Amino acid sequence: MPPNENTGHPRRWAILGVLVISLLVVVLDNTILNVALRTLADPVHGLGASQGELEWAINSYTLVFAGLLFTFGVLGDRAGRKRFLLVGLALFGLSSLLSAYAQSPGQLIAARALMGVGGAAIMPVTLSIISNVFDPRERGRAIGVWAGAVGLAVAIGPVLGGALLEHYWWGSVFLINVPVVALGVVLVALLVPESRDPKPGRVDVLGVLLSVVGLVALSYGIIDGGEHGFGRPVVWASIIGGLAVLTWFVAHERRSEHPSLDVRLFRVPRFAAPVALVGLVFFAAMGVMFFSSFYLQLVRGYSPLETGLLFLPFAAAQLFFAPRSAAMVHRYGGKAVAAVGLTLTAVALGAFAFIDATTPIWVVLVFFFLQGVGMANIMPPATESIMSALPREKAGVGSAVSNTIRQVAGALGVAVLGSVLSAVYRGDVEPALRDLPAGAQQAAGESISGAYAAAGQLGPAAPHLIAVANDAFVTAMHWAAMLAAVAAAAGLLVVARWMPGRSAAPAAPVPAGEPELAGTA
């Protein structure tokens, strides 16, 4: 084959468009849900969900998603990526219907978990198909477009969710997934070619079970501790048990001849460093997105639609800068681009530690924009580095690891930062609640949403309760924001020490038994 011949699929750009639609339905769902959190917490217009139940409505999806990505990345490579994409889309649409008509927080959490199964079948194969239909020379640009689609979903989700919540019932934010899924199924069937690994391995059943059990136990302990306090034995049993199971998972994967996650990959800097960056950034960013929705809707008094519009600077920055990041990496190197992106992200997240109830809203918008610019220059080069560390036929493994780390880190970010938020809020607000009726004390002491609901029944005492709850929430937000900024800033240490620079040689020797590197960073 001539050295300059493009080895990509003739319809690769049309296929990328179809994959973007498939990706939109997964990302759109979580961004819509962030805007709907306040409505779901309302006992009249929503489901009366507690702070912990709201976190589980997010994390039941992300934990199932993350736990199954290992298996579905391997199964997609083995059984056929197009087939998995079609099955995932159909299951995602069905579970969206179940979510829309849930009658209790528990039913919503269960339906969202089923939605996570569908999402786990969709997400890894989109990146796998990109790796297979694009020539390595075009792959960075294609992944930049793929990452930009995340920014597009972030833009569409809150605005669409806000508009739906102003005119329809809360279930409409899930029902909107159905027509997107239907379009995706038709286009995938018509355009996307089937592909698979010619030398598939066996499925690591024990590894999958260990990863799911460990992640669920760890997150349950963190969420439950944040909601009810960390002084109870069951909380620490869950956290320590989860960590123990995850340690067992790593030990098992090291010994297994057919691991769901090949832990040897983490000895390859071009693979391990960007995986760490993805985890740190999404831990910080998803936690901040969780509490910023409450800040805008409750403390600042914006409607769901207005809140969605206020997230547009973040989304616009992602949409504009992500597709251009490949050119920046080519010019300046992945290390420099990632370092600048991390610095901007850490500054933007840390800024929430100085924002209060009277900060001009344009200041908040500027920091949303900076966060979008920063993340747009972290995710595409990191994802390209991860995907280029594996040959094409093993693309599902790289995609699964990348997306698993992102989803697990995002879930833990919501859990940990949400727990910090709840604990600090509860400690600050409780002294001011002693003169209130028992029911109002319990509701207002649980969360700021509960305080607003209780205030509606208090008459003249309502303004004082609202003021106290807002102050306590802003203080809690400051602590959570500082923790998020520290997590993002820790990524700079990873970049400085391990992230390959522009001169990284793709043919660097790999330790015996290591996977071969393919492509360039």
Short mmCIF file of C-alpha atoms in Angstrom, two decimals:
data_model
loop_
_atom_site.label_atom_id
_atom_site.label_comp_id
_atom_site.label_asym_id
_atom_site.label_seq_id
_atom_site.Cartn_x
_atom_site.Cartn_y
_atom_site.Cartn_z
CA MET A 1 0.00 0.00 0.00
CA PRO A 2 1.42 3.47 -0.89
CA PRO A 3 2.61 5.27 2.26
CA ASN A 4 0.41 8.34 1.64
CA GLU A 5 -2.78 6.41 0.89
CA ASN A 6 -5.64 7.09 3.30
CA THR A 7 -6.71 3.83 4.96
CA GLY A 8 -9.98 5.28 6.27
CA HIS A 9 -13.50 4.19 5.28
CA PRO A 10 -14.93 6.05 2.24
CA ARG A 11 -18.00 7.18 4.27
CA ARG A 12 -16.04 7.92 7.43
CA TRP A 13 -17.28 11.51 7.91
CA ALA A 14 -20.93 10.51 7.44
CA ILE A 15 -20.32 7.65 9.90
CA LEU A 16 -18.85 10.15 12.36
CA GLY A 17 -22.05 12.20 12.09
CA VAL A 18 -24.12 9.12 12.95
CA LEU A 19 -21.87 8.36 15.92
CA VAL A 20 -22.28 11.93 17.14
CA ILE A 21 -26.07 11.46 17.16
CA SER A 22 -25.64 8.22 19.13
CA LEU A 23 -23.34 10.02 21.55
CA LEU A 24 -25.74 12.94 21.95
CA VAL A 25 -28.43 10.75 23.44
CA VAL A 26 -26.09 9.54 26.20
CA VAL A 27 -24.60 12.93 27.12
CA LEU A 28 -27.87 14.81 26.60
CA ASP A 29 -29.58 12.73 29.26
CA ASN A 30 -27.23 13.67 32.10
CA THR A 31 -27.06 17.37 31.21
CA ILE A 32 -30.86 17.55 31.11
CA LEU A 33 -31.07 15.77 34.45
CA ASN A 34 -28.85 18.40 36.13
CA VAL A 35 -31.41 21.10 35.31
CA ALA A 36 -34.29 18.89 36.50
CA LEU A 37 -32.81 18.20 39.95
CA ARG A 38 -34.71 20.98 41.71
CA THR A 39 -38.01 19.92 40.12
CA LEU A 40 -37.43 16.28 41.09
CA ALA A 41 -36.85 17.40 44.68
CA ASP A 42 -40.23 19.20 44.76
CA PRO A 43 -42.86 17.00 46.48
CA VAL A 44 -45.69 18.59 44.43
CA HIS A 45 -44.29 19.04 40.93
CA GLY A 46 -41.67 16.27 41.14
CA LEU A 47 -41.02 13.14 43.18
CA GLY A 48 -39.96 14.70 46.49
CA ALA A 49 -36.49 13.21 46.12
CA SER A 50 -33.93 13.82 48.87
CA GLN A 51 -30.40 15.05 48.22
CA GLY A 52 -29.11 11.48 48.45
CA GLU A 53 -31.83 10.18 46.11
CA LEU A 54 -30.95 12.89 43.59
CA GLU A 55 -27.31 11.82 43.75
CA TRP A 56 -28.36 8.21 43.24
CA ALA A 57 -30.54 9.22 40.27
CA ILE A 58 -27.29 10.37 38.68
CA ASN A 59 -25.01 7.69 40.08
CA SER A 60 -27.23 4.65 39.47
CA TYR A 61 -26.74 5.42 35.79
CA THR A 62 -23.06 6.24 35.93
CA LEU A 63 -22.09 3.32 38.17
CA VAL A 64 -23.87 0.69 36.07
CA PHE A 65 -22.47 2.40 32.98
CA ALA A 66 -18.93 2.34 34.33
CA GLY A 67 -19.13 -1.19 35.70
CA LEU A 68 -20.31 -2.64 32.38
CA LEU A 69 -18.01 -0.66 30.09
CA PHE A 70 -15.20 -3.17 30.67
CA THR A 71 -17.36 -6.04 29.47
CA PHE A 72 -19.20 -4.19 26.73
CA GLY A 73 -15.98 -2.77 25.30
CA VAL A 74 -14.65 -6.33 24.96
CA LEU A 75 -17.99 -7.81 23.82
CA GLY A 76 -18.40 -5.08 21.21
CA ASP A 77 -14.97 -5.93 19.80
CA ARG A 78 -15.87 -9.61 19.86
CA ALA A 79 -19.52 -9.81 18.73
CA GLY A 80 -19.70 -6.74 16.48
CA ARG A 81 -19.64 -3.03 17.26
CA LYS A 82 -22.59 -2.09 15.04
CA ARG A 83 -24.72 -4.78 16.68
CA PHE A 84 -23.88 -3.49 20.15
CA LEU A 85 -24.62 0.08 19.13
CA LEU A 86 -28.08 -0.88 17.86
CA VAL A 87 -28.90 -2.93 20.98
CA GLY A 88 -27.63 -0.14 23.25
CA LEU A 89 -29.73 2.51 21.51
CA ALA A 90 -32.89 0.38 21.72
CA LEU A 91 -32.36 -0.36 25.43
CA PHE A 92 -31.60 3.30 26.13
CA GLY A 93 -34.86 4.34 24.49
CA LEU A 94 -36.90 1.78 26.45
CA SER A 95 -35.38 2.77 29.80
CA SER A 96 -35.98 6.44 28.98
CA LEU A 97 -39.69 5.66 28.72
CA LEU A 98 -39.57 3.88 32.10
CA SER A 99 -37.75 6.87 33.66
CA ALA A 100 -40.30 9.33 32.29
CA TYR A 101 -43.20 7.54 33.96
CA ALA A 102 -41.50 6.62 37.28
CA GLN A 103 -43.83 7.07 40.26
CA SER A 104 -41.20 7.30 43.00
CA PRO A 105 -37.51 8.15 43.45
CA GLY A 106 -36.78 4.42 43.80
CA GLN A 107 -38.40 3.62 40.45
CA LEU A 108 -36.49 6.46 38.79
CA ILE A 109 -33.19 5.21 40.24
CA ALA A 110 -33.91 1.68 38.94
CA ALA A 111 -34.88 2.93 35.47
CA ARG A 112 -31.77 5.08 35.34
CA ALA A 113 -29.67 2.01 36.20
CA LEU A 114 -31.21 0.20 33.22
CA MET A 115 -30.44 3.25 31.12
CA GLY A 116 -26.82 2.83 32.21
CA VAL A 117 -26.81 -0.65 30.64
CA GLY A 118 -27.86 0.87 27.31
CA GLY A 119 -25.37 3.70 27.60
CA ALA A 120 -22.57 1.22 28.34
CA ALA A 121 -23.32 -0.54 25.06
CA ILE A 122 -23.33 2.77 23.13
CA MET A 123 -20.37 4.80 24.39
CA PRO A 124 -17.35 2.48 23.95
CA VAL A 125 -18.29 1.38 20.44
CA THR A 126 -18.56 4.96 19.18
CA LEU A 127 -14.85 5.55 19.85
CA SER A 128 -14.00 2.03 18.65
CA ILE A 129 -15.73 2.65 15.32
CA ILE A 130 -13.94 6.00 14.94
CA SER A 131 -10.60 4.24 15.46
CA ASN A 132 -11.51 1.67 12.83
CA VAL A 133 -12.97 3.87 10.08
CA PHE A 134 -10.42 6.71 10.28
CA ASP A 135 -6.82 6.72 9.16
CA PRO A 136 -4.51 7.41 12.15
CA ARG A 137 -3.56 10.73 10.54
CA GLU A 138 -7.20 11.90 10.71
CA ARG A 139 -8.09 10.25 14.01
CA GLY A 140 -7.08 13.21 16.20
CA ARG A 141 -9.34 15.55 14.24
CA ALA A 142 -12.22 13.04 14.33
CA ILE A 143 -11.88 12.59 18.09
CA GLY A 144 -11.86 16.39 18.43
CA VAL A 145 -15.21 16.51 16.62
CA TRP A 146 -16.44 13.64 18.83
CA ALA A 147 -15.42 15.60 21.94
CA GLY A 148 -17.01 18.75 20.51
CA ALA A 149 -20.27 16.82 20.27
CA VAL A 150 -20.12 16.47 24.05
CA GLY A 151 -20.01 20.27 24.19
CA LEU A 152 -22.99 20.43 21.83
CA ALA A 153 -24.95 18.07 24.10
CA VAL A 154 -23.99 20.18 27.11
CA ALA A 155 -25.38 23.19 25.24
CA ILE A 156 -28.60 21.53 24.10
CA GLY A 157 -29.34 19.60 27.30
CA PRO A 158 -29.91 22.34 29.90
CA VAL A 159 -31.73 24.65 27.48
CA LEU A 160 -33.96 21.88 26.16
CA GLY A 161 -34.52 20.55 29.67
CA GLY A 162 -35.41 24.01 30.98
CA ALA A 163 -37.85 24.63 28.13
CA LEU A 164 -39.53 21.27 28.69
CA LEU A 165 -39.82 21.82 32.45
CA GLU A 166 -41.50 25.20 31.93
CA HIS A 167 -44.19 23.73 29.67
CA TYR A 168 -44.49 20.03 30.56
CA TRP A 169 -44.11 17.62 33.47
CA TRP A 170 -40.68 16.48 34.64
CA GLY A 171 -40.87 13.16 32.76
CA SER A 172 -40.61 14.99 29.45
CA VAL A 173 -36.85 15.42 30.02
CA PHE A 174 -36.48 11.66 29.62
CA LEU A 175 -39.15 11.23 26.95
CA ILE A 176 -37.17 13.51 24.62
CA ASN A 177 -34.56 10.74 24.27
CA VAL A 178 -36.96 8.51 22.34
CA PRO A 179 -37.02 10.37 18.97
CA VAL A 180 -33.23 10.84 19.11
CA VAL A 181 -32.81 7.10 19.69
CA ALA A 182 -35.18 6.27 16.82
CA LEU A 183 -33.20 8.48 14.42
CA GLY A 184 -29.94 6.98 15.65
CA VAL A 185 -31.13 3.38 15.09
CA VAL A 186 -32.17 4.11 11.49
CA LEU A 187 -28.92 5.89 10.58
CA VAL A 188 -26.69 3.30 12.26
CA ALA A 189 -28.47 0.49 10.40
CA LEU A 190 -28.02 2.29 7.07
CA LEU A 191 -24.51 3.74 7.30
CA VAL A 192 -22.26 2.17 9.95
CA PRO A 193 -20.21 -0.86 8.84
CA GLU A 194 -19.86 -3.89 11.08
CA SER A 195 -16.41 -4.47 12.61
CA ARG A 196 -14.94 -6.75 15.26
CA ASP A 197 -11.68 -8.01 16.75
CA PRO A 198 -10.39 -10.92 14.63
CA LYS A 199 -8.74 -12.44 17.72
CA PRO A 200 -11.21 -11.94 20.58
CA GLY A 201 -10.52 -13.03 24.12
CA ARG A 202 -12.84 -14.57 26.68
CA VAL A 203 -15.08 -12.45 28.91
CA ASP A 204 -13.73 -11.88 32.42
CA VAL A 205 -16.93 -12.53 34.38
CA LEU A 206 -15.34 -12.36 37.84
CA GLY A 207 -13.58 -9.10 36.99
CA VAL A 208 -16.85 -7.50 35.85
CA LEU A 209 -18.67 -8.57 39.02
CA LEU A 210 -15.87 -7.31 41.25
CA SER A 211 -15.77 -3.92 39.51
CA VAL A 212 -19.53 -3.41 39.78
CA VAL A 213 -19.73 -4.51 43.44
CA GLY A 214 -16.69 -2.45 44.45
CA LEU A 215 -17.83 0.74 42.75
CA VAL A 216 -21.40 0.52 44.02
CA ALA A 217 -20.30 -0.21 47.61
CA LEU A 218 -17.76 2.63 47.63
CA SER A 219 -20.17 5.20 46.21
CA TYR A 220 -23.04 4.05 48.42
CA GLY A 221 -20.91 4.63 51.50
CA ILE A 222 -19.84 8.09 50.36
CA ILE A 223 -23.37 9.19 49.40
CA ASP A 224 -25.02 7.75 52.51
CA GLY A 225 -22.35 9.28 54.74
CA GLY A 226 -22.87 12.68 53.17
CA GLU A 227 -26.62 12.45 53.67
CA HIS A 228 -26.80 10.94 57.17
CA GLY A 229 -23.32 11.50 58.61
CA PHE A 230 -20.10 9.49 58.66
CA GLY A 231 -20.40 8.37 62.28
CA ARG A 232 -22.28 5.14 61.55
CA PRO A 233 -20.48 1.77 61.12
CA VAL A 234 -22.48 0.87 57.99
CA VAL A 235 -20.99 3.84 56.12
CA TRP A 236 -17.39 2.86 56.80
CA ALA A 237 -18.14 -0.83 56.22
CA SER A 238 -19.44 0.11 52.77
CA ILE A 239 -16.50 2.39 51.94
CA ILE A 240 -13.79 0.03 53.23
CA GLY A 241 -15.55 -2.98 51.71
CA GLY A 242 -15.78 -1.23 48.35
CA LEU A 243 -12.08 -0.35 48.39
CA ALA A 244 -11.21 -3.93 49.36
CA VAL A 245 -13.25 -5.36 46.49
CA LEU A 246 -11.65 -2.92 44.02
CA THR A 247 -8.21 -3.95 45.32
CA TRP A 248 -9.20 -7.57 44.73
CA PHE A 249 -10.34 -6.57 41.24
CA VAL A 250 -6.92 -5.09 40.41
CA ALA A 251 -5.11 -8.17 41.80
CA HIS A 252 -7.38 -10.46 39.78
CA GLU A 253 -6.86 -8.46 36.58
CA ARG A 254 -3.09 -8.71 36.99
CA ARG A 255 -3.27 -12.53 37.14
CA SER A 256 -6.00 -13.11 34.59
CA GLU A 257 -5.13 -14.37 31.10
CA HIS A 258 -8.19 -12.60 29.68
CA PRO A 259 -8.65 -9.46 31.83
CA SER A 260 -11.51 -7.03 31.27
CA LEU A 261 -8.99 -4.29 32.14
CA ASP A 262 -5.37 -5.02 31.26
CA VAL A 263 -3.65 -3.26 34.17
CA ARG A 264 -0.30 -3.60 32.36
CA LEU A 265 -1.47 -0.72 30.18
CA PHE A 266 -0.96 1.62 33.10
CA ARG A 267 2.80 1.13 32.84
CA VAL A 268 2.68 2.91 29.45
CA PRO A 269 2.88 6.69 30.13
CA ARG A 270 1.10 7.57 26.89
CA PHE A 271 -1.87 5.56 28.16
CA ALA A 272 -1.73 6.02 31.94
CA ALA A 273 -1.13 9.80 32.15
CA PRO A 274 -4.16 10.86 30.06
CA VAL A 275 -6.36 8.32 31.86
CA ALA A 276 -5.39 9.98 35.16
CA LEU A 277 -6.12 13.42 33.69
CA VAL A 278 -9.56 12.35 32.50
CA GLY A 279 -10.36 11.02 35.96
CA LEU A 280 -9.22 14.11 37.86
CA VAL A 281 -10.95 16.56 35.52
CA PHE A 282 -14.28 14.75 35.52
CA PHE A 283 -14.18 14.22 39.28
CA ALA A 284 -13.89 17.97 39.72
CA ALA A 285 -16.16 19.12 36.90
CA MET A 286 -19.15 16.83 37.51
CA GLY A 287 -19.23 17.70 41.19
CA VAL A 288 -19.26 21.41 40.40
CA MET A 289 -21.98 20.96 37.75
CA PHE A 290 -24.09 19.20 40.39
CA PHE A 291 -24.05 22.04 42.93
CA SER A 292 -23.97 24.93 40.44
CA SER A 293 -27.44 23.94 39.20
CA PHE A 294 -28.82 24.38 42.74
CA TYR A 295 -26.89 27.63 43.16
CA LEU A 296 -28.38 29.14 40.01
CA GLN A 297 -31.96 27.94 40.55
CA LEU A 298 -32.32 28.40 44.31
CA VAL A 299 -29.78 30.92 45.61
CA ARG A 300 -30.01 33.10 42.49
CA GLY A 301 -33.66 32.37 41.65
CA TYR A 302 -33.31 31.50 37.96
CA SER A 303 -35.85 29.28 36.21
CA PRO A 304 -34.81 25.91 34.74
CA LEU A 305 -34.75 27.43 31.23
CA GLU A 306 -32.69 30.42 32.38
CA THR A 307 -30.32 28.06 34.18
CA GLY A 308 -29.88 26.08 30.97
CA LEU A 309 -29.07 29.27 29.06
CA LEU A 310 -26.50 30.25 31.70
CA PHE A 311 -24.58 27.02 30.98
CA LEU A 312 -24.21 28.02 27.32
CA PRO A 313 -20.80 29.73 27.69
CA PHE A 314 -19.32 26.45 28.96
CA ALA A 315 -20.91 24.51 26.12
CA ALA A 316 -20.01 27.08 23.46
CA ALA A 317 -16.36 26.99 24.54
CA GLN A 318 -16.36 23.19 24.30
CA LEU A 319 -18.03 23.24 20.91
CA PHE A 320 -15.62 25.82 19.48
CA PHE A 321 -12.29 24.76 20.97
CA ALA A 322 -12.51 20.93 21.14
CA PRO A 323 -12.38 20.34 17.36
CA ARG A 324 -9.37 22.69 17.15
CA SER A 325 -7.40 21.03 19.91
CA ALA A 326 -5.80 18.48 17.54
CA ALA A 327 -4.12 21.32 15.64
CA MET A 328 -2.93 22.82 18.94
CA VAL A 329 -1.45 19.47 19.99
CA HIS A 330 0.30 19.13 16.62
CA ARG A 331 1.79 22.61 17.00
CA TYR A 332 2.67 22.74 20.70
CA GLY A 333 2.54 19.13 21.92
CA GLY A 334 0.06 17.31 24.15
CA LYS A 335 1.86 18.18 27.37
CA ALA A 336 1.70 21.96 26.80
CA VAL A 337 -1.92 21.93 25.63
CA ALA A 338 -3.05 19.76 28.54
CA ALA A 339 -1.17 21.92 31.06
CA VAL A 340 -2.87 25.09 29.81
CA GLY A 341 -6.25 23.35 29.81
CA LEU A 342 -5.79 22.10 33.37
CA THR A 343 -4.71 25.53 34.60
CA LEU A 344 -7.81 27.18 33.12
CA THR A 345 -10.05 24.44 34.52
CA ALA A 346 -8.57 24.65 38.02
CA VAL A 347 -8.90 28.45 38.06
CA ALA A 348 -12.51 28.32 36.85
CA LEU A 349 -13.54 25.67 39.40
CA GLY A 350 -11.68 27.38 42.23
CA ALA A 351 -13.46 30.64 41.42
CA PHE A 352 -16.66 29.20 42.87
CA ALA A 353 -14.99 29.44 46.28
CA PHE A 354 -15.31 33.23 45.94
CA ILE A 355 -18.79 33.45 44.38
CA ASP A 356 -21.72 34.30 46.64
CA ALA A 357 -25.40 35.23 46.39
CA THR A 358 -24.65 38.76 45.11
CA THR A 359 -21.82 38.09 42.64
CA PRO A 360 -22.70 39.64 39.23
CA ILE A 361 -23.92 36.83 37.02
CA TRP A 362 -21.61 37.82 34.18
CA VAL A 363 -18.68 36.85 36.42
CA VAL A 364 -20.15 33.36 36.80
CA LEU A 365 -20.58 33.15 33.02
CA VAL A 366 -16.92 34.09 32.45
CA PHE A 367 -15.78 31.26 34.70
CA PHE A 368 -18.15 28.80 32.98
CA PHE A 369 -16.54 29.84 29.68
CA LEU A 370 -12.99 29.41 31.05
CA GLN A 371 -13.89 25.96 32.34
CA GLY A 372 -15.22 25.04 28.90
CA VAL A 373 -12.04 26.26 27.19
CA GLY A 374 -9.89 24.35 29.67
CA MET A 375 -11.74 21.04 29.35
CA ALA A 376 -11.87 21.36 25.55
CA ASN A 377 -8.07 21.36 25.54
CA ILE A 378 -7.76 18.38 27.90
CA MET A 379 -10.23 15.79 26.66
CA PRO A 380 -9.39 15.46 22.92
CA PRO A 381 -5.59 15.16 23.29
CA ALA A 382 -6.02 12.84 26.29
CA THR A 383 -8.51 10.64 24.42
CA GLU A 384 -6.35 10.52 21.29
CA SER A 385 -3.32 9.54 23.37
CA ILE A 386 -5.31 6.73 25.03
CA MET A 387 -6.70 5.43 21.75
CA SER A 388 -3.35 5.63 19.92
CA ALA A 389 -1.71 3.42 22.57
CA LEU A 390 -3.60 0.39 21.22
CA PRO A 391 -3.91 -1.24 17.79
CA ARG A 392 -7.18 -0.72 15.91
CA GLU A 393 -8.58 -4.19 16.63
CA LYS A 394 -8.33 -3.51 20.39
CA ALA A 395 -9.98 -0.09 20.17
CA GLY A 396 -12.88 -1.18 22.37
CA VAL A 397 -10.51 -1.78 25.28
CA GLY A 398 -9.02 1.70 25.08
CA SER A 399 -12.43 3.27 24.64
CA ALA A 400 -13.84 1.30 27.57
CA VAL A 401 -11.00 2.33 29.89
CA SER A 402 -11.26 6.00 28.86
CA ASN A 403 -15.02 6.14 29.33
CA THR A 404 -15.01 4.01 32.47
CA ILE A 405 -12.53 6.28 34.20
CA ARG A 406 -14.54 9.31 33.11
CA GLN A 407 -17.85 7.91 34.36
CA VAL A 408 -16.44 6.51 37.61
CA ALA A 409 -14.64 9.76 38.34
CA GLY A 410 -17.76 11.77 37.52
CA ALA A 411 -19.87 9.58 39.78
CA LEU A 412 -17.37 9.85 42.61
CA GLY A 413 -17.12 13.60 42.03
CA VAL A 414 -20.88 13.95 42.51
CA ALA A 415 -20.74 11.61 45.50
CA VAL A 416 -17.70 13.12 47.26
CA LEU A 417 -18.36 16.80 46.51
CA GLY A 418 -22.09 16.27 47.09
CA SER A 419 -21.26 14.73 50.47
CA VAL A 420 -18.98 17.65 51.38
CA LEU A 421 -21.73 20.03 50.30
CA SER A 422 -24.36 18.20 52.39
CA ALA A 423 -22.16 17.86 55.48
CA VAL A 424 -21.04 21.52 55.55
CA TYR A 425 -24.56 22.76 54.75
CA ARG A 426 -26.08 20.64 57.53
CA GLY A 427 -23.50 21.79 60.08
CA ASP A 428 -24.06 25.48 59.24
CA VAL A 429 -27.85 25.48 59.02
CA GLU A 430 -28.79 23.29 62.02
CA PRO A 431 -28.22 25.92 64.77
CA ALA A 432 -30.72 28.25 63.06
CA LEU A 433 -33.47 25.61 62.87
CA ARG A 434 -34.05 24.93 66.56
CA ASP A 435 -37.16 27.11 66.82
CA LEU A 436 -38.88 25.60 63.79
CA PRO A 437 -41.48 22.79 63.84
CA ALA A 438 -40.00 19.27 63.76
CA GLY A 439 -41.03 18.60 60.17
CA ALA A 440 -39.55 21.86 58.91
CA GLN A 441 -36.34 21.22 60.87
CA GLN A 442 -35.89 17.83 59.25
CA ALA A 443 -36.59 19.06 55.70
CA ALA A 444 -34.50 22.24 55.96
CA GLY A 445 -31.64 20.40 57.65
CA GLU A 446 -31.38 17.84 54.84
CA SER A 447 -30.80 20.14 51.86
CA ILE A 448 -31.40 23.61 50.48
CA SER A 449 -34.25 22.19 48.37
CA GLY A 450 -35.85 20.95 51.57
CA ALA A 451 -35.42 24.39 53.16
CA TYR A 452 -37.24 26.06 50.27
CA ALA A 453 -40.04 23.48 50.46
CA ALA A 454 -40.35 24.00 54.24
CA ALA A 455 -40.33 27.79 53.84
CA GLY A 456 -43.50 27.54 51.77
CA GLN A 457 -45.35 26.35 54.90
CA LEU A 458 -43.88 28.80 57.44
CA GLY A 459 -45.51 32.13 56.61
CA PRO A 460 -43.67 35.11 58.18
CA ALA A 461 -40.70 32.97 59.23
CA ALA A 462 -40.00 31.93 55.62
CA PRO A 463 -37.66 34.79 54.59
CA HIS A 464 -35.36 34.16 57.55
CA LEU A 465 -35.16 30.42 56.77
CA ILE A 466 -34.42 31.15 53.09
CA ALA A 467 -31.62 33.57 54.03
CA VAL A 468 -30.06 31.11 56.47
CA ALA A 469 -30.29 28.23 53.98
CA ASN A 470 -28.74 30.33 51.20
CA ASP A 471 -25.83 31.38 53.43
CA ALA A 472 -25.20 27.80 54.53
CA PHE A 473 -25.35 26.53 50.95
CA VAL A 474 -22.91 29.18 49.67
CA THR A 475 -20.45 28.30 52.45
CA ALA A 476 -20.77 24.60 51.59
CA MET A 477 -20.30 25.42 47.89
CA HIS A 478 -17.05 27.22 48.71
CA TRP A 479 -15.61 24.13 50.42
CA ALA A 480 -16.71 21.82 47.59
CA ALA A 481 -15.27 24.21 44.98
CA MET A 482 -11.89 24.32 46.70
CA LEU A 483 -11.73 20.53 46.77
CA ALA A 484 -12.64 20.43 43.06
CA ALA A 485 -9.91 22.94 42.23
CA VAL A 486 -7.32 20.91 44.16
CA ALA A 487 -8.31 17.78 42.21
CA ALA A 488 -7.96 19.60 38.88
CA ALA A 489 -4.65 21.17 39.92
CA ALA A 490 -3.31 17.72 40.85
CA GLY A 491 -3.56 16.94 37.16
CA LEU A 492 -0.75 19.43 36.53
CA LEU A 493 1.59 17.17 38.49
CA VAL A 494 0.57 14.23 36.29
CA VAL A 495 1.17 16.30 33.15
CA ALA A 496 4.56 17.54 34.29
CA ARG A 497 5.79 14.11 35.34
CA TRP A 498 4.26 11.61 32.89
CA MET A 499 2.40 13.21 29.97
CA PRO A 500 4.35 12.73 26.73
CA GLY A 501 5.41 15.91 24.98
CA ARG A 502 5.56 16.79 21.31
CA SER A 503 8.81 14.88 20.83
CA ALA A 504 7.51 11.61 22.33
CA ALA A 505 8.60 8.80 20.06
CA PRO A 506 5.84 6.41 19.10
CA ALA A 507 8.33 3.60 18.64
CA ALA A 508 9.66 3.77 22.18
CA PRO A 509 10.49 0.34 23.57
CA VAL A 510 7.76 -1.30 25.57
CA PRO A 511 8.48 -3.59 28.53
CA ALA A 512 8.20 -7.31 27.85
CA GLY A 513 4.62 -8.45 27.84
CA GLU A 514 3.31 -4.92 27.34
CA PRO A 515 0.80 -4.04 24.64
CA GLU A 516 2.29 -2.62 21.46
CA LEU A 517 1.90 1.12 20.96
CA ALA A 518 0.19 2.22 17.79
CA GLY A 519 0.07 5.67 16.23
CA THR A 520 1.31 8.88 17.77
CA ALA A 521 0.33 10.84 20.81
#
